[in-house]
Short mmCIF file of C-alpha atoms and ligand atoms in Angstrom, two decimals:
data_model
loop_
_atom_site.label_atom_id
_atom_site.label_comp_id
_atom_site.label_asym_id
_atom_site.label_seq_id
_atom_site.Cartn_x
_atom_site.Cartn_y
_atom_site.Cartn_z
CA MET A 1 81.31 -24.38 -11.57
CA ILE A 2 79.38 -26.19 -14.43
CA GLU A 3 80.26 -25.41 -17.71
CA VAL A 4 77.17 -25.13 -20.17
CA ARG A 5 77.47 -25.96 -23.65
CA CYS A 6 75.42 -25.80 -26.77
CA PRO A 7 74.53 -29.23 -28.11
CA ALA A 8 74.45 -27.98 -31.73
CA ASP A 9 77.91 -26.76 -31.91
CA GLY A 10 79.56 -27.37 -28.41
CA ARG A 11 80.05 -23.65 -27.60
CA LEU A 12 80.53 -22.67 -24.31
CA VAL A 13 77.03 -20.56 -23.34
CA GLY A 14 77.30 -20.38 -19.68
CA ARG A 15 78.52 -21.36 -15.96
CA VAL A 16 76.63 -21.90 -13.11
CA PRO A 17 77.67 -22.71 -9.47
CA SER A 18 77.53 -26.38 -8.11
CA THR A 19 75.23 -25.33 -4.96
CA SER A 20 76.46 -27.32 -1.77
CA PRO A 21 74.35 -28.99 0.36
CA GLU A 22 75.11 -26.42 3.39
CA GLN A 23 74.19 -23.80 0.97
CA VAL A 24 70.92 -25.66 -0.12
CA ARG A 25 69.99 -25.79 3.71
CA ALA A 26 70.66 -22.07 4.05
CA ALA A 27 68.77 -21.34 0.98
CA VAL A 28 65.77 -23.52 2.22
CA ALA A 29 65.60 -21.78 5.62
CA ARG A 30 65.23 -18.54 4.12
CA LEU A 31 62.64 -19.69 1.88
CA ARG A 32 60.88 -21.13 5.37
CA GLU A 33 61.38 -17.78 6.81
CA ALA A 34 59.43 -15.91 4.05
CA GLN A 35 56.64 -18.63 3.13
CA PRO A 36 54.34 -17.49 6.09
CA GLU A 37 53.56 -13.99 4.60
CA TRP A 38 53.14 -15.54 1.36
CA GLU A 39 50.79 -17.87 2.80
CA ARG A 40 48.83 -14.77 4.51
CA ILE A 41 48.68 -12.85 1.40
CA GLY A 42 46.20 -15.40 -0.07
CA PRO A 43 45.44 -16.91 -3.35
CA GLY A 44 44.59 -13.46 -4.67
CA GLY A 45 47.69 -11.72 -3.64
CA ARG A 46 49.59 -14.71 -5.01
CA ALA A 47 48.06 -14.60 -8.27
CA ALA A 48 48.74 -10.81 -8.77
CA TRP A 49 52.33 -11.56 -8.40
CA LEU A 50 52.22 -14.72 -10.87
CA ARG A 51 50.31 -12.43 -13.29
CA THR A 52 53.13 -9.88 -13.16
CA LEU A 53 55.47 -12.55 -13.73
CA ARG A 54 53.74 -13.65 -16.77
CA ASP A 55 54.13 -10.40 -18.31
CA TRP A 56 57.78 -10.05 -17.49
CA LEU A 57 57.97 -13.50 -19.48
CA LEU A 58 56.09 -11.96 -22.42
CA ASP A 59 58.25 -8.76 -22.39
CA ASN A 60 61.37 -10.97 -22.35
CA ASP A 61 60.55 -13.93 -24.48
CA ARG A 62 62.96 -13.77 -27.24
CA HIS A 63 65.83 -13.25 -24.96
CA LEU A 64 64.12 -16.55 -23.00
CA ALA A 65 64.15 -18.25 -26.18
CA ASP A 66 67.79 -17.44 -26.73
CA VAL A 67 68.99 -18.67 -23.74
CA LEU A 68 66.79 -21.99 -23.74
CA GLN A 69 67.86 -22.36 -27.61
CA SER A 70 71.57 -21.94 -26.87
CA GLU A 71 71.50 -24.77 -23.98
CA THR A 72 69.37 -27.40 -25.55
CA GLY A 73 70.09 -26.88 -29.48
CA LYS A 74 66.32 -27.03 -30.09
CA PRO A 75 64.48 -25.69 -33.29
CA ARG A 76 63.79 -21.93 -32.63
CA ALA A 77 60.08 -23.03 -33.05
CA GLU A 78 60.02 -25.56 -29.89
CA ALA A 79 62.47 -23.21 -28.08
CA ALA A 80 59.64 -20.28 -28.44
CA PHE A 81 56.94 -22.71 -27.54
CA GLU A 82 57.69 -22.81 -23.78
CA VAL A 83 57.05 -19.15 -22.76
CA PRO A 84 53.37 -19.47 -23.80
CA VAL A 85 53.02 -22.65 -22.15
CA MET A 86 54.12 -21.15 -18.79
CA CYS A 87 52.02 -18.00 -19.54
CA ASP A 88 49.13 -20.54 -20.00
CA ILE A 89 49.79 -22.31 -16.98
CA ILE A 90 49.96 -19.07 -14.72
CA ASN A 91 46.53 -18.02 -16.47
CA PHE A 92 44.47 -21.24 -15.44
CA TYR A 93 46.05 -21.41 -12.01
CA ALA A 94 46.05 -17.79 -11.12
CA LYS A 95 42.43 -17.74 -12.32
CA ASN A 96 41.08 -20.57 -10.12
CA ALA A 97 43.41 -20.65 -7.29
CA ALA A 98 41.18 -18.91 -4.91
CA ARG A 99 38.20 -21.58 -5.85
CA PHE A 100 40.57 -24.63 -5.74
CA LEU A 101 41.78 -23.64 -2.20
CA ALA A 102 38.54 -22.59 -0.74
CA ASP A 103 37.39 -24.10 2.59
CA GLU A 104 34.63 -27.12 2.27
CA HIS A 105 32.02 -27.72 4.53
CA PRO A 106 30.95 -31.30 4.00
CA ARG A 107 27.74 -32.39 5.25
CA PRO A 108 27.67 -34.54 8.72
CA HIS A 109 27.12 -38.15 7.68
CA GLY A 110 25.73 -39.27 11.09
CA PRO A 111 24.26 -39.02 14.39
CA LEU A 112 27.31 -38.04 16.27
CA GLY A 113 28.61 -35.61 13.54
CA ALA A 114 25.04 -33.97 13.04
CA PRO A 115 25.35 -31.27 15.72
CA LYS A 116 28.67 -30.08 14.06
CA ARG A 117 29.56 -27.41 11.37
CA LEU A 118 32.40 -29.18 9.44
CA THR A 119 35.26 -27.58 7.63
CA THR A 120 38.09 -28.47 5.53
CA THR A 121 40.85 -26.08 4.89
CA HIS A 122 44.12 -26.55 2.29
CA ARG A 123 47.63 -25.36 4.00
CA PRO A 124 50.54 -25.46 1.69
CA TYR A 125 53.82 -27.40 2.59
CA PRO A 126 56.14 -24.46 3.38
CA VAL A 127 58.88 -25.48 1.06
CA VAL A 128 58.33 -27.55 -2.09
CA GLY A 129 61.34 -28.93 -3.87
CA VAL A 130 60.78 -29.10 -7.55
CA ILE A 131 63.68 -31.26 -9.57
CA THR A 132 63.49 -31.20 -13.28
CA PRO A 133 65.12 -32.52 -16.13
CA TRP A 134 66.78 -31.34 -19.22
CA ASN A 135 64.30 -31.41 -21.83
CA PHE A 136 62.13 -28.51 -21.21
CA PRO A 137 64.14 -26.10 -19.42
CA LEU A 138 61.24 -23.64 -18.60
CA ALA A 139 57.87 -25.52 -19.39
CA ILE A 140 58.33 -28.14 -16.69
CA PRO A 141 59.79 -26.01 -13.93
CA ALA A 142 56.63 -24.12 -14.76
CA MET A 143 54.29 -27.17 -14.81
CA ASP A 144 55.07 -27.94 -11.14
CA ALA A 145 56.59 -24.42 -9.40
CA VAL A 146 53.59 -22.48 -10.58
CA PRO A 147 50.89 -24.42 -8.93
CA ALA A 148 53.03 -24.91 -5.89
CA LEU A 149 53.52 -21.08 -5.57
CA LEU A 150 49.88 -20.62 -5.84
CA ALA A 151 49.31 -22.84 -3.40
CA GLY A 152 50.94 -21.09 -1.03
CA ALA A 153 54.16 -22.75 -0.97
CA ALA A 154 57.75 -21.48 -1.19
CA VAL A 155 59.59 -23.15 -4.07
CA ALA A 156 63.33 -24.17 -4.45
CA LEU A 157 63.79 -25.03 -8.25
CA LYS A 158 66.86 -27.69 -8.61
CA PRO A 159 66.92 -27.44 -12.86
CA SER A 160 69.20 -29.89 -14.48
CA GLU A 161 72.74 -29.36 -14.60
CA ILE A 162 72.90 -29.46 -18.51
CA THR A 163 70.27 -26.73 -19.02
CA PRO A 164 70.07 -24.55 -15.98
CA LEU A 165 70.58 -21.23 -17.86
CA THR A 166 66.90 -20.83 -18.59
CA ALA A 167 65.85 -21.13 -14.77
CA VAL A 168 68.48 -19.02 -13.74
CA THR A 169 67.10 -16.21 -16.44
CA LEU A 170 63.54 -17.20 -14.57
CA ALA A 171 64.77 -16.78 -11.08
CA ARG A 172 65.88 -13.25 -12.14
CA GLY A 173 62.88 -12.36 -13.52
CA TRP A 174 61.17 -13.31 -10.20
CA THR A 175 63.62 -10.98 -8.27
CA GLU A 176 63.20 -8.12 -11.25
CA ILE A 177 59.52 -7.81 -10.63
CA GLY A 178 59.88 -7.32 -7.12
CA ALA A 179 57.99 -10.38 -5.64
CA PRO A 180 58.69 -11.82 -2.23
CA PRO A 181 61.73 -14.28 -1.63
CA VAL A 182 59.65 -17.04 -2.00
CA PHE A 183 61.18 -18.60 -5.12
CA THR A 184 64.88 -19.56 -5.76
CA VAL A 185 66.76 -21.62 -8.07
CA LEU A 186 69.45 -23.92 -7.07
CA THR A 187 71.96 -25.13 -9.69
CA GLY A 188 73.94 -27.92 -9.44
CA ALA A 189 74.03 -31.97 -10.20
CA GLY A 190 72.66 -34.73 -8.73
CA ALA A 191 74.19 -33.97 -5.08
CA THR A 192 72.36 -30.62 -5.14
CA GLY A 193 69.11 -32.44 -6.09
CA ALA A 194 69.56 -34.89 -3.18
CA ALA A 195 70.37 -31.90 -0.85
CA VAL A 196 66.70 -30.39 -1.82
CA VAL A 197 65.30 -33.72 -1.23
CA ASP A 198 66.90 -33.53 2.32
CA GLU A 199 65.49 -30.27 3.09
CA ALA A 200 61.95 -29.99 1.09
CA ASP A 201 58.69 -30.63 2.91
CA PHE A 202 57.15 -32.02 -0.47
CA VAL A 203 59.39 -33.15 -3.43
CA GLN A 204 57.95 -32.83 -6.99
CA PHE A 205 60.44 -34.37 -8.99
CA THR A 206 60.40 -34.99 -13.12
CA GLY A 207 63.38 -37.18 -14.50
CA SER A 208 64.25 -40.69 -15.13
CA THR A 209 62.72 -43.85 -13.52
CA GLY A 210 66.05 -44.66 -11.54
CA THR A 211 66.58 -41.24 -9.97
CA GLY A 212 62.59 -41.22 -9.30
CA ARG A 213 63.24 -44.22 -7.26
CA ALA A 214 66.18 -42.89 -5.39
CA ILE A 215 64.61 -39.75 -4.24
CA ALA A 216 61.36 -41.92 -3.56
CA THR A 217 63.50 -43.91 -1.22
CA ARG A 218 64.97 -41.14 0.38
CA ALA A 219 61.52 -39.07 0.75
CA ALA A 220 60.45 -42.09 2.53
CA GLN A 221 62.99 -42.33 4.97
CA ARG A 222 62.21 -38.48 5.83
CA LEU A 223 58.41 -39.19 6.00
CA VAL A 224 57.98 -36.61 3.29
CA PRO A 225 55.58 -36.68 0.29
CA TYR A 226 56.53 -36.71 -3.16
CA SER A 227 55.18 -37.02 -6.49
CA LEU A 228 57.18 -38.41 -9.70
CA GLU A 229 56.71 -38.00 -12.92
CA LEU A 230 59.33 -40.41 -14.69
CA GLY A 231 60.10 -41.96 -18.16
CA GLY A 232 57.92 -43.75 -20.71
CA LYS A 233 57.99 -45.58 -23.85
CA ASP A 234 54.58 -44.42 -25.58
CA PRO A 235 52.79 -46.68 -27.90
CA ALA A 236 50.64 -45.11 -31.19
CA ILE A 237 48.13 -47.57 -32.26
CA VAL A 238 47.05 -47.18 -36.06
CA LEU A 239 43.88 -49.00 -37.14
CA ALA A 240 42.98 -49.80 -40.65
CA ASP A 241 40.22 -47.18 -40.64
CA ALA A 242 42.62 -44.31 -39.81
CA ASP A 243 43.10 -41.03 -41.60
CA LEU A 244 46.58 -42.08 -42.94
CA ASP A 245 47.82 -38.82 -43.58
CA ARG A 246 46.81 -37.25 -40.13
CA ALA A 247 48.24 -40.32 -38.48
CA VAL A 248 51.49 -40.22 -40.24
CA ASN A 249 51.82 -36.28 -39.63
CA GLY A 250 50.53 -36.83 -35.98
CA ILE A 251 53.11 -39.51 -35.58
CA VAL A 252 56.05 -37.80 -36.93
CA TRP A 253 55.53 -34.97 -34.76
CA GLY A 254 54.44 -36.93 -31.66
CA GLY A 255 57.72 -39.07 -31.98
CA LEU A 256 60.27 -36.59 -33.33
CA PHE A 257 59.07 -33.16 -31.46
CA ASN A 258 62.22 -31.94 -29.49
CA SER A 259 64.42 -34.63 -31.23
CA GLY A 260 62.06 -37.40 -29.77
CA GLN A 261 63.35 -36.15 -25.78
CA ALA A 262 60.08 -35.96 -24.13
CA CYS A 263 58.55 -38.26 -21.80
CA VAL A 264 55.52 -38.56 -23.90
CA SER A 265 57.29 -38.87 -27.24
CA ILE A 266 55.79 -41.93 -29.25
CA GLU A 267 58.38 -44.31 -29.18
CA ARG A 268 56.32 -47.63 -30.85
CA VAL A 269 54.03 -47.64 -33.43
CA TYR A 270 51.74 -50.36 -34.00
CA VAL A 271 49.77 -50.76 -37.35
CA GLU A 272 47.10 -53.14 -38.24
CA ALA A 273 48.54 -55.40 -41.36
CA ALA A 274 46.13 -53.68 -43.85
CA VAL A 275 47.52 -50.63 -44.00
CA HIS A 276 50.95 -51.17 -42.42
CA ASP A 277 53.21 -50.70 -46.05
CA GLU A 278 51.31 -47.55 -46.95
CA PHE A 279 51.86 -46.05 -43.51
CA VAL A 280 55.52 -47.01 -43.54
CA ALA A 281 55.84 -45.59 -47.00
CA LYS A 282 54.01 -42.20 -46.09
CA LEU A 283 56.09 -41.88 -42.91
CA VAL A 284 59.08 -42.22 -44.94
CA ALA A 285 58.10 -39.67 -47.25
CA ARG A 286 57.19 -37.37 -44.59
CA ILE A 287 60.45 -37.74 -42.51
CA GLY A 288 62.24 -37.07 -45.96
CA ARG A 289 60.83 -33.45 -46.15
CA LEU A 290 62.08 -32.64 -42.47
CA ARG A 291 64.96 -30.04 -41.96
CA GLN A 292 67.58 -30.94 -39.34
CA GLY A 293 70.11 -28.46 -38.00
CA GLY A 294 71.48 -26.07 -35.44
CA ASP A 295 68.88 -23.40 -35.57
CA ASP A 296 70.09 -19.50 -35.78
CA GLY A 297 66.93 -18.20 -34.49
CA SER A 298 65.42 -18.02 -37.76
CA TYR A 299 62.86 -20.89 -37.71
CA ARG A 300 64.78 -22.71 -40.30
CA TYR A 301 64.58 -26.12 -39.06
CA ASP A 302 62.38 -28.82 -37.66
CA ILE A 303 64.52 -30.95 -36.01
CA GLY A 304 67.45 -29.93 -33.37
CA ALA A 305 70.36 -31.78 -31.36
CA MET A 306 70.30 -34.19 -28.71
CA ALA A 307 71.04 -32.57 -25.41
CA THR A 308 74.14 -34.66 -24.56
CA PRO A 309 76.64 -37.00 -26.07
CA ALA A 310 75.36 -39.80 -23.63
CA GLN A 311 71.74 -39.40 -24.96
CA ARG A 312 73.09 -39.40 -28.72
CA ASP A 313 75.29 -42.67 -28.11
CA LEU A 314 71.90 -44.31 -26.18
CA VAL A 315 70.00 -43.76 -29.56
CA ARG A 316 72.84 -44.95 -31.62
CA ARG A 317 72.68 -48.26 -29.52
CA HIS A 318 69.17 -48.88 -29.69
CA VAL A 319 69.20 -48.36 -33.49
CA THR A 320 72.56 -50.81 -34.18
CA GLU A 321 71.45 -53.35 -31.93
CA ALA A 322 68.03 -53.43 -33.70
CA ILE A 323 69.79 -53.74 -37.08
CA ASP A 324 72.35 -56.35 -35.70
CA ALA A 325 69.13 -58.57 -34.56
CA GLY A 326 67.57 -58.24 -38.17
CA ALA A 327 65.52 -54.86 -38.10
CA THR A 328 65.84 -52.40 -40.88
CA ALA A 329 66.18 -48.49 -40.68
CA VAL A 330 64.06 -47.35 -43.74
CA THR A 331 65.23 -43.77 -43.16
CA GLY A 332 67.77 -42.52 -41.03
CA GLY A 333 69.92 -44.49 -38.55
CA ARG A 334 72.83 -42.54 -38.34
CA PRO A 335 74.50 -39.91 -35.91
CA GLY A 336 75.25 -36.55 -37.58
CA GLU A 337 78.85 -35.61 -38.38
CA GLU A 338 79.17 -32.51 -36.25
CA GLY A 339 77.06 -31.68 -33.16
CA LEU A 340 75.11 -34.03 -31.44
CA PHE A 341 72.47 -34.70 -34.08
CA PHE A 342 70.90 -38.08 -34.73
CA GLU A 343 69.09 -38.67 -38.16
CA PRO A 344 65.23 -39.22 -37.62
CA THR A 345 64.92 -43.00 -38.12
CA VAL A 346 62.46 -45.51 -39.03
CA LEU A 347 62.77 -49.33 -37.98
CA VAL A 348 60.88 -51.73 -39.42
CA ASP A 349 61.14 -55.56 -38.92
CA VAL A 350 61.51 -55.07 -35.13
CA ASP A 351 60.10 -57.46 -32.44
CA HIS A 352 59.39 -57.10 -29.02
CA SER A 353 62.70 -58.13 -27.81
CA MET A 354 64.39 -55.38 -28.84
CA ALA A 355 65.74 -52.48 -26.33
CA CYS A 356 64.45 -50.00 -29.02
CA VAL A 357 61.04 -51.23 -27.99
CA ARG A 358 61.34 -52.29 -24.77
CA GLU A 359 63.72 -49.28 -23.21
CA GLU A 360 63.25 -45.58 -23.30
CA THR A 361 65.31 -44.09 -26.14
CA PHE A 362 64.34 -40.51 -25.49
CA GLY A 363 65.50 -39.87 -29.42
CA PRO A 364 64.20 -39.56 -32.89
CA THR A 365 63.44 -42.97 -33.78
CA LEU A 366 60.00 -44.60 -34.78
CA PRO A 367 60.26 -48.45 -34.48
CA VAL A 368 57.11 -49.55 -36.62
CA ILE A 369 55.56 -53.37 -35.94
CA LYS A 370 52.74 -54.84 -38.02
CA VAL A 371 49.92 -56.34 -35.97
CA ALA A 372 47.02 -58.52 -37.10
CA ASP A 373 44.22 -56.30 -35.44
CA ALA A 374 43.52 -54.04 -32.57
CA ASP A 375 43.66 -56.69 -30.02
CA GLU A 376 47.21 -57.63 -30.63
CA ALA A 377 47.87 -53.73 -30.65
CA ILE A 378 46.57 -53.64 -27.47
CA ARG A 379 48.32 -56.57 -25.90
CA LEU A 380 51.57 -55.49 -27.52
CA ALA A 381 51.06 -51.94 -26.22
CA ASN A 382 50.74 -53.06 -22.64
CA ASP A 383 53.37 -55.54 -22.57
CA SER A 384 55.85 -52.71 -21.17
CA THR A 385 57.40 -51.69 -17.82
CA TYR A 386 56.57 -48.11 -18.63
CA GLY A 387 52.70 -46.69 -18.80
CA LEU A 388 52.99 -42.92 -19.46
CA SER A 389 50.59 -42.26 -22.28
CA ALA A 390 49.52 -43.54 -25.62
CA SER A 391 47.32 -42.81 -28.82
CA VAL A 392 45.18 -44.66 -31.01
CA TRP A 393 44.66 -43.38 -34.62
CA THR A 394 41.01 -44.26 -36.00
CA GLY A 395 38.48 -43.18 -38.40
CA ASP A 396 35.81 -43.84 -35.31
CA PRO A 397 36.90 -41.64 -32.36
CA ARG A 398 34.51 -43.52 -30.23
CA ARG A 399 36.23 -46.97 -30.83
CA GLY A 400 39.50 -45.09 -30.01
CA GLU A 401 37.92 -44.08 -26.68
CA ARG A 402 36.60 -47.40 -26.09
CA LEU A 403 40.26 -48.79 -26.74
CA ALA A 404 41.52 -46.35 -24.57
CA ARG A 405 39.93 -48.02 -21.39
CA GLU A 406 42.02 -51.08 -22.28
CA LEU A 407 45.24 -49.46 -22.23
CA ASP A 408 47.34 -49.61 -19.09
CA VAL A 409 48.62 -45.92 -19.28
CA GLY A 410 47.92 -42.45 -17.46
CA ALA A 411 46.60 -40.67 -20.60
CA VAL A 412 45.50 -41.45 -24.23
CA ASN A 413 45.08 -39.18 -27.09
CA VAL A 414 42.79 -40.18 -29.67
CA ASN A 415 44.16 -39.01 -33.19
CA ASP A 416 46.61 -36.71 -31.53
CA ALA A 417 49.84 -36.75 -29.66
CA TYR A 418 50.62 -34.27 -26.48
CA SER A 419 47.14 -33.15 -26.45
CA ASN A 420 46.46 -34.57 -22.71
CA LEU A 421 49.62 -32.28 -21.59
CA PHE A 422 47.87 -29.13 -22.36
CA SER A 423 44.66 -30.09 -20.93
CA PHE A 424 45.15 -28.64 -17.30
CA THR A 425 42.08 -29.86 -16.03
CA LEU A 426 43.10 -33.40 -16.88
CA PRO A 427 45.61 -35.27 -14.48
CA HIS A 428 49.17 -36.06 -16.32
CA GLY A 429 50.77 -38.84 -14.58
CA GLY A 430 52.00 -42.36 -15.29
CA TRP A 431 51.47 -45.87 -14.45
CA LYS A 432 53.69 -48.23 -13.55
CA ASN A 433 57.49 -47.11 -13.84
CA SER A 434 56.15 -43.89 -15.48
CA GLY A 435 55.40 -42.35 -12.07
CA LEU A 436 53.48 -42.14 -8.90
CA GLY A 437 50.99 -39.08 -8.42
CA ALA A 438 50.33 -36.82 -10.98
CA ARG A 439 50.24 -32.91 -12.07
CA PHE A 440 47.52 -31.03 -13.31
CA GLY A 441 44.24 -32.38 -12.82
CA GLY A 442 42.28 -29.20 -12.10
CA ALA A 443 42.01 -28.68 -8.42
CA GLN A 444 44.24 -31.60 -7.53
CA GLY A 445 47.15 -30.35 -9.34
CA LEU A 446 46.97 -27.31 -7.02
CA ARG A 447 45.67 -29.07 -3.68
CA LYS A 448 48.58 -31.68 -3.83
CA TYR A 449 50.93 -29.11 -2.35
CA THR A 450 48.42 -28.63 0.28
CA ARG A 451 47.79 -30.44 3.57
CA ARG A 452 43.98 -30.48 4.60
CA THR A 453 42.83 -29.37 8.20
CA ALA A 454 39.99 -30.63 9.23
CA ILE A 455 37.68 -28.65 11.52
CA THR A 456 34.81 -29.19 13.77
CA ALA A 457 32.81 -26.46 15.77
CA PRO A 458 29.31 -26.66 17.32
CA ARG A 459 26.39 -25.27 15.44
CA LEU A 460 24.22 -24.59 18.43
CA PRO A 461 24.72 -23.41 22.08
CA THR A 462 26.70 -26.30 23.71
CA ALA A 463 26.03 -27.63 27.33
CA ASN A 464 28.59 -27.78 29.92
CA SER A 465 28.93 -31.70 28.97
CA GLU A 466 28.25 -34.19 26.18
CA ILE A 467 26.25 -37.39 26.59
CA THR A 468 29.25 -39.64 25.45
CA TRP A 469 31.50 -37.75 27.89
CA TYR A 470 32.47 -38.93 31.36
CA PRO A 471 31.03 -40.27 33.54
CA TYR A 472 29.54 -43.63 32.12
CA GLY A 473 26.70 -45.46 34.23
CA PRO A 474 24.11 -47.85 33.64
CA VAL A 475 20.82 -45.51 32.82
CA ARG A 476 22.90 -42.88 30.80
CA SER A 477 24.94 -45.68 28.91
CA ARG A 478 21.87 -47.92 28.03
CA LEU A 479 19.93 -44.83 26.80
CA LEU A 480 22.73 -43.79 24.63
CA GLY A 481 23.32 -47.19 23.32
CA ARG A 482 19.44 -47.64 22.35
CA LEU A 483 19.49 -44.30 20.70
CA LEU A 484 22.65 -45.02 18.62
CA ARG A 485 21.27 -48.45 17.71
CA VAL A 486 17.93 -47.05 16.47
CA LEU A 487 19.83 -44.40 14.65
CA THR A 488 22.52 -46.80 12.74
CA ALA A 489 20.32 -49.92 12.48
CA ARG A 490 18.15 -50.35 9.38
CA GLY A 491 15.11 -52.67 9.00
CA ALA A 492 13.74 -54.59 11.56
CA ARG A 493 16.76 -54.59 13.68
CA ARG A 494 16.26 -50.98 14.63
CA TRP A 495 13.29 -52.03 16.95
CA ARG A 496 14.29 -55.47 18.09
P1 NAD B 501 67.59 -37.44 -14.46
O1 NAD B 501 66.82 -38.13 -13.69
O2 NAD B 501 69.18 -38.17 -14.95
O3 NAD B 501 67.66 -35.85 -13.69
C1 NAD B 501 66.53 -35.32 -13.31
C2 NAD B 501 66.89 -34.37 -12.24
O4 NAD B 501 67.33 -34.99 -11.03
C3 NAD B 501 68.19 -33.38 -12.95
O5 NAD B 501 67.95 -32.23 -12.25
C4 NAD B 501 69.36 -34.38 -12.02
O6 NAD B 501 70.34 -33.22 -11.36
C5 NAD B 501 68.61 -34.81 -10.62
N1 NAD B 501 69.13 -35.87 -9.98
C6 NAD B 501 69.93 -36.65 -10.30
N2 NAD B 501 70.20 -37.49 -9.54
C7 NAD B 501 69.54 -36.90 -8.10
C8 NAD B 501 69.45 -37.63 -6.83
N3 NAD B 501 69.70 -38.59 -6.30
N4 NAD B 501 68.53 -36.98 -5.95
C9 NAD B 501 67.91 -35.68 -6.29
N5 NAD B 501 68.07 -35.32 -7.76
C10 NAD B 501 68.64 -35.85 -8.77
O7 NAD B 501 66.88 -37.32 -15.68
P2 NAD B 501 67.09 -36.23 -16.93
O8 NAD B 501 68.23 -37.31 -17.76
O9 NAD B 501 67.54 -35.07 -16.90
O10 NAD B 501 65.60 -36.35 -18.02
C11 NAD B 501 65.40 -37.18 -18.78
C12 NAD B 501 64.11 -38.42 -17.91
O11 NAD B 501 63.23 -37.39 -17.64
C13 NAD B 501 63.62 -39.32 -19.19
O12 NAD B 501 63.70 -40.45 -18.49
C14 NAD B 501 62.23 -38.63 -19.24
O13 NAD B 501 61.21 -39.68 -19.74
C15 NAD B 501 61.85 -38.18 -17.89
N6 NAD B 501 60.81 -37.04 -18.07
C16 NAD B 501 59.37 -37.40 -17.51
C17 NAD B 501 58.55 -36.36 -17.74
C18 NAD B 501 57.26 -36.66 -17.44
O14 NAD B 501 56.55 -35.76 -16.90
N7 NAD B 501 56.79 -37.96 -16.67
C19 NAD B 501 58.79 -35.08 -18.44
C20 NAD B 501 60.05 -34.82 -18.85
C21 NAD B 501 61.08 -36.12 -18.91
#
């Protein structure tokens, strides 16, 4: 059994089994058996089940927020945020699934295809393994399991061993509404995840770059497709013409939401020299008004705990190493005395060799770097092994959009943080070490869980043979050769 503790106060909040590889194999076999009927009921039938699940989520939102808060130590406002996110994802994909999965009839392009009716269909991978991290125990499973289910796949969800209780509650909801047995939650640590990779027909992974690499290697050996949503080191660029109050409010939220434990957290801030000092002063003042603590469900706090001791220690190392190398913590800089808290921290006088700028911190830290101009900001922002997302803060949104095209990342928000993630018609995927593939992106977010079948059929009544079939012979073959030349050549060559 795996014990789950609340990071805010260390109390034991639950236990879940560690699922063995044999149990994973058996569970996936059961999913495989149930999946064909799930595919047969079509997008409309599946959408009806997902909408029933949405209603169950809304009917149980307080309980879900309690469970989620107990295992993450998040403030109530953030714990309560995940049910509506999941409902929104269900609504988007349930509404569009039939259209996104509809057959297509591409036009034939040339002489050989002309007599054919062409069709492509989308058939689901039978079992999709969804492996998720601890930072958003409901929202991240929702982002991947909902489209996979609507695509017609069965889903084996392997939640993080640190926060498995919300996923277990979700699985209970699926059973309670009486839905077909095509969704199961397999609790356990890395070995359980590895067993899911060994059994699934498609692996959808969200987590660290190191684990993503191990999963990619294993999936490649099995020749099963995979999609990886990995870590980030998102830069924010503040230009001198920005509305500084909005930039400060947005960057404080974008950097400290979920105690900075989000893949798309702002982890580096580049500020044009002309406004650097004013920006830092406002940033420190804004952070000074935040309330940090173990939330009892009363919405009293803005910032909660770190999820694990290891995560808290990583943040401490990044801050300490930076200070030892000459940086200054103008606010924060220390862990809390009780529970797994770390003070929101602003670091100045940092340089680009420091771990707090180069490695993913995944904590409530904002290193701020003074730059001469936008060009230097772009150059430094791109000087990273990660490429998840970025933000540009400017009084001229069109200029922000132009600069977005120079950033080597999967998404850029102008004068905002996180907003691309809630636009399901946009793809969410990382460049470089931040991932391979993407989630969402309208139809593609659902079609990625399907394989295409290409079908050709005659448009007109057919003869008992075709001119391209046997037997070959001088007359027929030359005639066919000339015909094809006329049809494929352009200009004078056609008649030569
Ligand atoms: P992690 O890689 O340690 O674990 C993620 C999941 O993988 C867990 O469920 C874990 O049990 C499982 N796992 C571990 N070893 C495995 C193996 N060998 N085979 C299969 N599964 C295995 O990540 P974490 O610490 O839980 O999450 C934090 C990381 O996730 C950060 O790097 C963060 O940036 C990233 N993240 C990315 C996104 C995104 O969308 N790009 C979103 C959230 C978090």
